[in-house]
Short mmCIF file of N, CA and C in Angstrom, two decimals:
data_model
loop_
_atom_site.label_atom_id
_atom_site.label_comp_id
_atom_site.label_asym_id
_atom_site.label_seq_id
_atom_site.Cartn_x
_atom_site.Cartn_y
_atom_site.Cartn_z
N LEU A 429 110.58 92.94 40.80
CA LEU A 429 111.54 92.08 40.84
C LEU A 429 111.79 91.74 39.41
N ALA A 430 111.43 91.93 38.30
CA ALA A 430 112.35 91.58 37.07
C ALA A 430 113.08 92.66 36.71
N ALA A 431 113.22 93.76 37.61
CA ALA A 431 114.27 94.82 37.52
C ALA A 431 115.31 94.46 37.96
N LEU A 432 115.76 93.49 38.73
CA LEU A 432 116.96 92.77 39.67
C LEU A 432 117.24 91.61 38.60
N ALA A 433 116.62 91.13 37.74
CA ALA A 433 116.87 89.89 37.39
C ALA A 433 118.28 89.94 36.49
N PRO A 434 118.86 91.20 35.82
CA PRO A 434 120.09 91.34 35.41
C PRO A 434 121.04 91.33 36.28
N CYS A 435 120.93 91.49 37.36
CA CYS A 435 122.00 91.05 38.43
C CYS A 435 121.57 90.28 39.54
N THR A 436 121.09 89.17 39.40
CA THR A 436 121.02 88.18 39.89
C THR A 436 122.35 87.50 40.65
N GLN A 437 123.29 87.43 39.65
CA GLN A 437 124.85 86.81 40.31
C GLN A 437 125.23 87.54 41.29
N GLU A 438 125.12 88.93 40.97
CA GLU A 438 125.72 89.95 41.57
C GLU A 438 125.01 89.99 43.13
N LEU A 439 123.63 89.79 42.93
CA LEU A 439 123.20 89.85 44.64
C LEU A 439 123.39 88.25 45.18
N ALA A 440 123.69 87.11 44.44
CA ALA A 440 123.53 86.09 45.19
C ALA A 440 125.10 86.59 45.85
N SER A 441 125.90 87.05 44.86
CA SER A 441 127.56 86.76 45.73
C SER A 441 127.65 88.10 46.79
N THR A 442 126.57 88.77 47.15
CA THR A 442 126.90 90.04 47.85
C THR A 442 126.17 89.44 49.01
N LEU A 443 125.07 88.64 48.84
CA LEU A 443 124.50 87.63 50.14
C LEU A 443 125.31 86.68 50.56
N ASP A 444 125.84 86.13 49.78
CA ASP A 444 126.72 85.16 50.08
C ASP A 444 128.06 86.07 51.03
N ARG A 445 128.49 87.17 50.78
CA ARG A 445 129.71 87.64 51.35
C ARG A 445 128.96 88.12 52.60
N LEU A 446 128.03 88.45 52.71
CA LEU A 446 127.19 89.42 54.18
C LEU A 446 126.91 88.33 54.93
N ASP A 447 126.87 86.59 54.25
CA ASP A 447 125.58 86.01 55.23
C ASP A 447 126.58 85.46 56.60
N GLY A 448 125.64 85.79 57.88
CA GLY A 448 126.79 85.22 58.66
C GLY A 448 127.04 86.95 59.64
N HIS A 449 127.23 87.82 59.26
CA HIS A 449 128.26 88.73 59.19
C HIS A 449 127.28 89.92 59.76
N ALA A 450 127.42 91.02 60.53
CA ALA A 450 126.74 92.36 60.79
C ALA A 450 127.63 93.47 60.67
N GLU A 451 127.10 94.31 60.70
CA GLU A 451 127.84 95.42 60.44
C GLU A 451 128.11 96.63 61.87
N TYR A 452 129.06 96.89 62.28
CA TYR A 452 129.36 97.72 63.23
C TYR A 452 130.13 99.08 63.06
N ALA A 453 129.97 99.90 63.89
CA ALA A 453 130.64 101.41 63.83
C ALA A 453 131.67 101.11 65.08
N LEU A 454 132.86 101.34 64.66
CA LEU A 454 134.06 101.41 65.91
C LEU A 454 134.80 102.78 65.68
N VAL A 455 134.76 103.35 66.86
CA VAL A 455 135.41 104.24 67.01
C VAL A 455 136.32 103.85 68.12
N VAL A 456 137.60 104.72 68.00
CA VAL A 456 138.97 104.63 68.83
C VAL A 456 139.40 106.01 68.97
N GLY A 457 139.08 106.47 69.94
CA GLY A 457 140.22 107.89 70.46
C GLY A 457 140.18 108.13 72.50
N TRP A 458 140.35 109.35 72.42
CA TRP A 458 140.78 109.89 73.76
C TRP A 458 139.81 110.85 74.05
N SER A 459 140.06 111.60 74.96
CA SER A 459 139.25 112.94 75.31
C SER A 459 140.62 114.08 74.27
N ASP A 460 139.68 115.18 73.42
CA ASP A 460 140.57 115.85 72.98
C ASP A 460 141.71 116.46 74.01
N GLU A 461 141.23 116.49 75.26
CA GLU A 461 142.05 117.37 76.41
C GLU A 461 142.90 116.31 76.61
N ALA A 462 142.92 114.80 76.76
CA ALA A 462 143.98 114.17 76.72
C ALA A 462 144.53 113.81 75.69
N ALA A 463 144.36 113.95 74.32
CA ALA A 463 145.02 114.33 73.27
C ALA A 463 146.05 115.15 73.15
N LEU A 464 145.72 116.29 73.54
CA LEU A 464 146.71 117.26 74.01
C LEU A 464 147.80 117.46 74.78
N GLN A 465 147.41 116.51 76.13
CA GLN A 465 148.41 115.83 77.08
C GLN A 465 149.30 115.25 76.44
N GLY A 466 148.64 114.27 76.02
CA GLY A 466 149.38 113.40 75.08
C GLY A 466 150.90 113.75 73.82
N LEU A 467 150.01 114.93 73.41
CA LEU A 467 150.85 115.71 72.40
C LEU A 467 151.87 116.74 73.14
N ALA A 468 151.37 117.38 74.36
CA ALA A 468 152.84 117.92 75.32
C ALA A 468 153.78 117.06 75.74
N ALA A 469 153.35 115.64 76.32
CA ALA A 469 154.30 114.72 76.75
C ALA A 469 155.81 114.54 75.63
N ALA A 470 154.69 114.34 74.43
CA ALA A 470 155.86 114.30 73.24
C ALA A 470 156.60 114.97 72.98
N HIS A 471 156.26 116.13 73.19
CA HIS A 471 156.86 117.18 72.48
C HIS A 471 156.81 118.49 73.72
N PRO A 472 157.67 117.97 74.41
CA PRO A 472 157.69 119.47 75.58
C PRO A 472 158.08 120.54 75.10
N GLU A 473 158.92 120.96 74.26
CA GLU A 473 158.82 121.92 74.05
C GLU A 473 157.99 123.25 73.06
N LEU A 474 156.90 122.48 73.08
CA LEU A 474 155.35 122.99 72.35
C LEU A 474 155.10 123.68 73.34
N GLU A 475 155.12 123.00 75.06
CA GLU A 475 154.52 123.36 76.40
C GLU A 475 155.39 124.90 76.82
N ARG A 476 156.80 124.65 76.55
CA ARG A 476 157.83 125.31 77.05
C ARG A 476 157.54 127.01 76.04
N ARG A 477 157.30 126.71 74.57
CA ARG A 477 156.97 127.78 74.12
C ARG A 477 155.77 128.33 74.28
N GLY A 478 154.47 127.74 74.74
CA GLY A 478 153.54 128.18 75.04
C GLY A 478 153.34 129.58 76.60
N ARG A 479 154.02 128.79 77.29
CA ARG A 479 154.37 129.22 78.49
C ARG A 479 155.10 130.44 78.34
N ALA A 480 156.04 130.40 77.65
CA ALA A 480 156.87 131.69 77.30
C ALA A 480 156.19 132.57 76.61
N LEU A 481 155.12 131.97 75.85
CA LEU A 481 154.15 133.04 74.77
C LEU A 481 153.19 134.10 75.80
N ARG A 482 152.48 132.85 76.87
CA ARG A 482 151.82 133.35 78.00
C ARG A 482 152.28 134.53 78.72
N GLU A 483 153.41 134.65 78.92
CA GLU A 483 154.12 135.67 80.14
C GLU A 483 154.77 136.72 78.98
N ALA A 484 154.78 136.41 77.69
CA ALA A 484 155.09 137.36 76.82
C ALA A 484 153.99 138.64 76.33
N GLY A 485 152.24 138.01 76.73
CA GLY A 485 151.64 139.26 76.74
C GLY A 485 151.29 139.35 75.15
N PRO A 486 150.46 140.72 75.15
CA PRO A 486 149.82 141.07 73.55
C PRO A 486 150.27 140.88 72.80
N ALA A 487 151.49 141.43 72.67
CA ALA A 487 152.92 141.56 71.68
C ALA A 487 152.95 140.16 70.81
N ALA A 488 152.92 139.20 71.53
CA ALA A 488 153.32 137.72 71.10
C ALA A 488 152.31 137.23 70.26
N ARG A 489 151.22 137.88 70.12
CA ARG A 489 150.07 137.73 69.33
C ARG A 489 150.30 136.49 68.20
N ASP A 490 151.04 137.04 67.19
CA ASP A 490 151.68 136.20 66.09
C ASP A 490 151.98 135.18 66.39
N ALA A 491 152.85 135.11 67.12
CA ALA A 491 153.62 133.86 67.67
C ALA A 491 152.50 132.63 67.90
N ARG A 492 151.99 133.34 68.97
CA ARG A 492 151.33 132.42 69.44
C ARG A 492 149.87 131.93 68.59
N ILE A 493 149.71 132.90 67.34
CA ILE A 493 149.23 132.10 66.41
C ILE A 493 149.66 130.58 65.51
N ASN A 494 150.97 131.20 65.54
CA ASN A 494 151.95 130.10 64.70
C ASN A 494 152.56 129.26 65.71
N LEU A 495 152.56 128.91 67.42
CA LEU A 495 152.31 127.99 67.90
C LEU A 495 150.77 127.32 67.80
N GLY A 496 149.71 127.60 67.92
CA GLY A 496 148.56 126.99 67.69
C GLY A 496 148.64 126.11 66.50
N ARG A 497 149.22 126.85 65.43
CA ARG A 497 149.18 125.70 64.02
C ARG A 497 150.20 125.04 63.98
N ALA A 498 151.15 125.14 64.68
CA ALA A 498 152.26 123.84 64.93
C ALA A 498 151.78 122.82 65.89
N VAL A 499 150.82 123.27 66.72
CA VAL A 499 150.24 122.15 67.76
C VAL A 499 149.01 121.27 67.07
N ALA A 500 148.48 122.21 65.78
CA ALA A 500 147.29 121.45 65.08
C ALA A 500 147.66 120.42 64.21
N GLU A 501 149.15 121.12 63.77
CA GLU A 501 149.87 120.25 62.59
C GLU A 501 150.31 118.63 63.07
N ARG A 502 151.14 119.32 64.38
CA ARG A 502 151.87 117.88 65.15
C ARG A 502 150.62 117.13 65.54
N LEU A 503 149.38 117.46 66.27
CA LEU A 503 148.30 116.82 66.53
C LEU A 503 147.90 115.83 65.78
N SER A 504 147.56 116.49 64.41
CA SER A 504 147.03 115.73 62.92
C SER A 504 147.91 114.92 62.77
N ARG A 505 149.24 115.09 62.91
CA ARG A 505 150.37 113.71 62.38
C ARG A 505 150.19 112.47 63.52
N ARG A 506 150.18 113.20 64.51
CA ARG A 506 150.01 112.07 65.45
C ARG A 506 148.92 110.96 65.35
N ARG A 507 147.95 111.99 65.08
CA ARG A 507 146.52 111.07 64.90
C ARG A 507 146.46 110.28 64.29
N ASP A 508 147.02 110.97 62.77
CA ASP A 508 146.82 109.89 61.52
C ASP A 508 148.13 108.73 61.66
N ALA A 509 149.25 108.95 62.47
CA ALA A 509 149.84 107.94 62.83
C ALA A 509 149.33 106.51 63.63
N ALA A 510 148.61 107.29 64.69
CA ALA A 510 147.90 106.42 65.75
C ALA A 510 146.61 105.66 64.61
N GLY A 511 146.01 106.29 63.75
CA GLY A 511 144.58 105.85 63.03
C GLY A 511 145.50 104.87 61.95
N ARG A 512 146.75 104.88 61.84
CA ARG A 512 147.15 103.84 60.62
C ARG A 512 147.52 102.62 61.05
N ARG A 513 148.42 102.77 62.27
CA ARG A 513 148.43 101.59 63.27
C ARG A 513 147.31 101.00 63.50
N LEU A 514 146.25 101.42 63.72
CA LEU A 514 145.09 101.03 64.53
C LEU A 514 144.13 100.37 63.49
N ALA A 515 144.64 101.10 62.36
CA ALA A 515 143.72 100.70 60.90
C ALA A 515 144.55 99.15 60.37
N GLY A 516 145.70 99.41 60.81
CA GLY A 516 146.41 98.16 60.07
C GLY A 516 146.11 96.77 60.76
N ARG A 517 145.87 96.89 62.30
CA ARG A 517 145.56 95.45 63.31
C ARG A 517 144.43 95.70 62.80
N LEU A 518 142.77 96.44 62.86
CA LEU A 518 142.05 96.44 62.29
C LEU A 518 142.01 95.23 60.94
N ALA A 519 142.63 95.79 60.18
CA ALA A 519 142.78 94.94 58.65
C ALA A 519 143.18 93.49 58.58
N ALA A 520 144.05 92.98 59.75
CA ALA A 520 144.23 91.91 60.44
C ALA A 520 143.06 91.06 60.76
N LEU A 521 142.44 91.95 61.72
CA LEU A 521 141.23 91.56 62.32
C LEU A 521 140.11 90.86 61.87
N ALA A 522 139.73 91.77 60.84
CA ALA A 522 138.61 92.37 60.06
C ALA A 522 138.69 92.99 58.54
N PRO A 523 139.15 91.73 57.56
CA PRO A 523 139.37 92.17 56.28
C PRO A 523 138.19 93.17 55.91
N GLN A 524 137.01 92.92 55.91
CA GLN A 524 136.22 93.84 55.32
C GLN A 524 135.80 95.05 56.53
N HIS A 525 136.43 95.92 56.07
CA HIS A 525 135.80 96.99 57.07
C HIS A 525 136.30 98.85 56.02
N ARG A 526 135.46 99.39 56.45
CA ARG A 526 135.39 100.68 55.51
C ARG A 526 135.93 101.90 57.05
N LEU A 527 137.07 102.48 56.18
CA LEU A 527 137.59 103.57 57.13
C LEU A 527 136.89 104.95 56.93
N GLN A 528 136.54 105.36 58.13
CA GLN A 528 136.20 106.90 57.83
C GLN A 528 136.61 107.55 58.48
N THR A 529 136.38 109.19 58.28
CA THR A 529 137.02 110.44 58.43
C THR A 529 137.30 110.67 60.00
N PRO A 530 138.05 110.76 61.31
CA PRO A 530 138.05 110.84 62.34
C PRO A 530 137.19 112.34 62.68
N GLU A 531 136.40 112.21 63.52
CA GLU A 531 135.66 113.39 63.67
C GLU A 531 135.83 114.64 64.77
N ARG A 532 137.16 114.53 65.51
CA ARG A 532 137.49 115.43 66.48
C ARG A 532 139.04 114.78 66.52
N ASP A 533 139.84 115.51 67.33
CA ASP A 533 141.15 115.85 67.17
C ASP A 533 142.03 114.50 68.40
N GLY A 534 141.01 114.10 68.96
CA GLY A 534 141.39 112.86 70.15
C GLY A 534 140.81 111.57 69.01
N GLU A 535 140.28 111.62 68.25
CA GLU A 535 139.62 110.41 67.67
C GLU A 535 141.02 109.46 66.69
N ALA A 536 141.05 108.72 66.78
CA ALA A 536 142.23 108.14 65.93
C ALA A 536 141.70 107.09 64.46
N LEU A 537 140.72 106.42 65.44
CA LEU A 537 139.90 105.47 64.25
C LEU A 537 138.71 105.86 63.93
N ARG A 538 137.65 105.50 62.84
CA ARG A 538 136.33 105.62 62.73
C ARG A 538 136.40 104.65 61.60
N ALA A 539 135.39 103.64 61.93
CA ALA A 539 135.30 102.78 60.58
C ALA A 539 133.94 102.05 61.08
N ALA A 540 133.85 101.35 59.69
CA ALA A 540 132.36 100.54 59.58
C ALA A 540 133.13 98.90 59.25
N VAL A 541 132.78 97.96 60.04
CA VAL A 541 133.56 97.11 60.11
C VAL A 541 132.29 95.77 59.86
N LEU A 542 132.79 94.82 59.03
CA LEU A 542 131.33 93.85 58.89
C LEU A 542 132.39 92.34 59.60
N CYS A 543 131.78 92.24 60.77
CA CYS A 543 132.04 91.15 61.84
C CYS A 543 131.21 90.04 61.76
N ARG A 544 131.52 88.78 62.51
CA ARG A 544 130.88 87.90 62.57
C ARG A 544 130.55 87.93 64.29
N PRO A 545 129.18 88.25 64.85
CA PRO A 545 128.99 88.22 65.95
C PRO A 545 129.86 87.87 67.16
N GLU A 546 129.98 86.09 66.33
CA GLU A 546 131.04 85.47 67.78
C GLU A 546 132.49 86.24 67.53
N ALA A 547 132.81 87.04 66.58
CA ALA A 547 134.36 87.29 66.83
C ALA A 547 134.51 89.15 67.38
N GLU A 548 133.33 89.18 67.72
CA GLU A 548 133.51 90.45 68.53
C GLU A 548 134.62 90.67 69.61
N ASP A 549 134.21 89.64 70.59
CA ASP A 549 135.19 90.07 71.95
C ASP A 549 136.39 90.00 71.60
N ALA A 550 137.08 89.32 70.67
CA ALA A 550 138.51 89.07 70.25
C ALA A 550 138.88 90.21 69.56
N LEU A 551 137.81 90.33 68.63
CA LEU A 551 138.38 91.78 67.94
C LEU A 551 138.61 93.08 68.50
N LEU A 552 137.60 93.08 69.50
CA LEU A 552 137.80 94.57 70.33
C LEU A 552 138.91 94.45 71.42
N ALA A 553 139.08 93.46 72.10
CA ALA A 553 140.05 93.06 72.71
C ALA A 553 141.67 93.21 72.10
N ALA A 554 141.58 93.05 71.17
CA ALA A 554 143.00 93.04 69.99
C ALA A 554 142.81 94.72 69.67
N ILE A 555 142.03 95.39 69.83
CA ILE A 555 142.08 96.70 69.00
C ILE A 555 142.28 97.59 70.77
N ARG A 556 141.91 97.29 71.56
CA ARG A 556 141.72 97.98 72.78
C ARG A 556 143.75 97.86 73.25
N ALA A 557 144.08 96.36 73.19
CA ALA A 557 145.57 95.97 73.10
C ALA A 557 146.23 97.13 72.76
N GLU A 558 145.88 97.14 71.27
CA GLU A 558 146.58 98.15 70.12
C GLU A 558 146.80 99.48 70.57
N ALA A 559 145.32 100.26 70.87
CA ALA A 559 145.26 101.13 71.13
C ALA A 559 145.89 101.46 72.43
N GLU A 560 146.24 100.82 73.31
CA GLU A 560 146.84 100.98 74.97
C GLU A 560 148.37 100.98 74.55
N ALA A 561 148.79 100.63 73.59
CA ALA A 561 150.05 100.23 72.86
C ALA A 561 150.70 101.69 72.42
N LEU A 562 149.87 102.47 71.67
CA LEU A 562 150.03 103.55 71.02
C LEU A 562 151.02 104.42 72.08
N GLY A 563 150.30 104.88 73.13
CA GLY A 563 151.09 106.25 74.17
C GLY A 563 150.79 107.14 73.82
N PHE A 564 149.02 107.17 72.73
CA PHE A 564 148.90 108.51 72.25
C PHE A 564 148.27 109.49 73.03
N ALA A 565 147.68 109.03 74.11
CA ALA A 565 147.21 110.11 75.33
C ALA A 565 146.96 109.26 76.83
N PRO A 566 147.58 110.26 77.87
CA PRO A 566 147.09 109.41 79.15
C PRO A 566 146.14 108.79 79.02
N GLY A 567 145.78 107.83 80.16
CA GLY A 567 144.19 107.09 80.30
C GLY A 567 143.90 106.05 79.23
N PRO A 568 142.83 105.42 79.35
CA PRO A 568 142.57 104.09 78.87
C PRO A 568 141.47 105.10 77.40
N ALA A 569 142.01 103.90 76.09
CA ALA A 569 141.38 104.92 74.57
C ALA A 569 139.76 104.61 75.19
N GLU A 570 138.96 105.69 74.76
CA GLU A 570 137.58 105.31 74.47
C GLU A 570 137.35 104.64 73.27
N ILE A 571 136.45 103.13 73.56
CA ILE A 571 136.14 102.47 72.51
C ILE A 571 135.26 101.94 72.36
N ARG A 572 134.31 102.56 71.03
CA ARG A 572 132.56 102.66 70.82
C ARG A 572 132.36 101.42 69.87
N TRP A 573 131.57 100.98 70.00
CA TRP A 573 131.37 99.48 69.15
C TRP A 573 129.92 99.44 69.07
N ILE A 574 129.42 100.15 68.24
CA ILE A 574 128.01 100.41 68.14
C ILE A 574 127.47 99.01 66.73
N GLY A 575 126.16 98.26 67.39
CA GLY A 575 125.81 97.42 66.72
C GLY A 575 125.39 96.48 67.11
N PRO A 576 124.72 95.27 66.62
CA PRO A 576 124.86 94.95 65.16
C PRO A 576 123.84 95.96 64.32
N ALA A 577 123.91 96.00 63.16
CA ALA A 577 123.20 96.41 62.06
C ALA A 577 123.01 95.98 60.54
N PRO A 578 122.29 96.38 60.24
CA PRO A 578 122.32 95.95 58.42
C PRO A 578 123.35 96.24 57.73
N ALA A 579 124.23 95.57 57.19
CA ALA A 579 125.64 95.71 56.35
C ALA A 579 125.63 96.61 55.25
N PHE A 580 124.80 97.90 55.33
CA PHE A 580 124.30 98.59 54.28
C PHE A 580 126.06 99.22 53.89
N SER A 581 127.08 99.52 54.72
CA SER A 581 127.96 100.26 54.14
C SER A 581 128.74 99.29 53.30
N PHE A 582 128.65 98.07 53.10
CA PHE A 582 129.21 96.74 52.31
C PHE A 582 128.46 96.34 51.24
N VAL A 583 127.39 96.84 50.79
CA VAL A 583 126.46 96.95 49.78
C VAL A 583 126.83 98.07 48.62
N ASP A 584 127.52 98.02 47.70
CA ASP A 584 128.00 98.75 46.77
C ASP A 584 126.93 99.32 45.43
N ARG A 585 125.97 98.39 45.61
CA ARG A 585 125.07 98.99 44.73
C ARG A 585 123.73 99.70 44.99
N ASP A 586 123.22 100.62 44.54
CA ASP A 586 122.33 101.52 44.97
C ASP A 586 121.00 101.25 43.83
N PHE A 587 120.35 100.03 44.29
CA PHE A 587 119.18 99.63 43.08
C PHE A 587 117.96 100.46 43.20
N ALA A 588 117.64 101.38 44.35
CA ALA A 588 116.66 102.27 43.73
C ALA A 588 116.93 103.22 43.01
N ALA A 589 118.34 103.83 43.05
CA ALA A 589 118.52 104.76 42.06
C ALA A 589 118.84 104.25 40.80
N SER A 590 118.99 103.18 40.67
CA SER A 590 119.12 102.60 39.05
C SER A 590 118.32 101.67 39.11
N GLY A 591 117.18 101.53 39.59
CA GLY A 591 116.24 100.36 39.16
C GLY A 591 116.69 98.97 38.82
N GLY A 592 117.71 98.91 39.55
CA GLY A 592 118.13 97.52 39.39
C GLY A 592 118.79 97.44 38.03
N ALA A 593 118.99 98.36 37.31
CA ALA A 593 120.41 98.25 36.26
C ALA A 593 121.25 98.30 36.89
N ALA A 594 122.57 98.13 35.95
CA ALA A 594 123.75 98.15 36.55
C ALA A 594 124.62 99.56 36.41
N PRO A 595 124.79 99.98 37.26
CA PRO A 595 125.51 101.59 37.12
C PRO A 595 126.33 101.77 35.87
#
């Protein structure tokens, strides 16, 4: 405990900030197949190019590779735009959150969220409404809300590594 004495004020401030909150993991997305269907609906020329290349046979190998790159780039841009819009809505609802990198093509938002348990339902309803308004993919968004958990993502000091001393 003596090692923690130099940071008593910081500890008290952190505990006050976390009081009454819990950490939740929030993941918003669609299946990868649905994400591709949404992309095809938004960019029908990609579907037409793919169909033409399938009919062209083996000679169109390089063109198919280039089409694959174009699909990946457009899907990434679409996902990033959807993620920015969802993150903006999340910021208004839960100012204390940490964005994380999406793990697959259909995933638009992944975040650690510091939330009061009584605010969960309203936050999730607003995120669901925003996700549905995006038109990113057919069908409803898959929303995973995991928790509550200790708010480890919102404590910026590693006391074990620093022995309590300031980093």
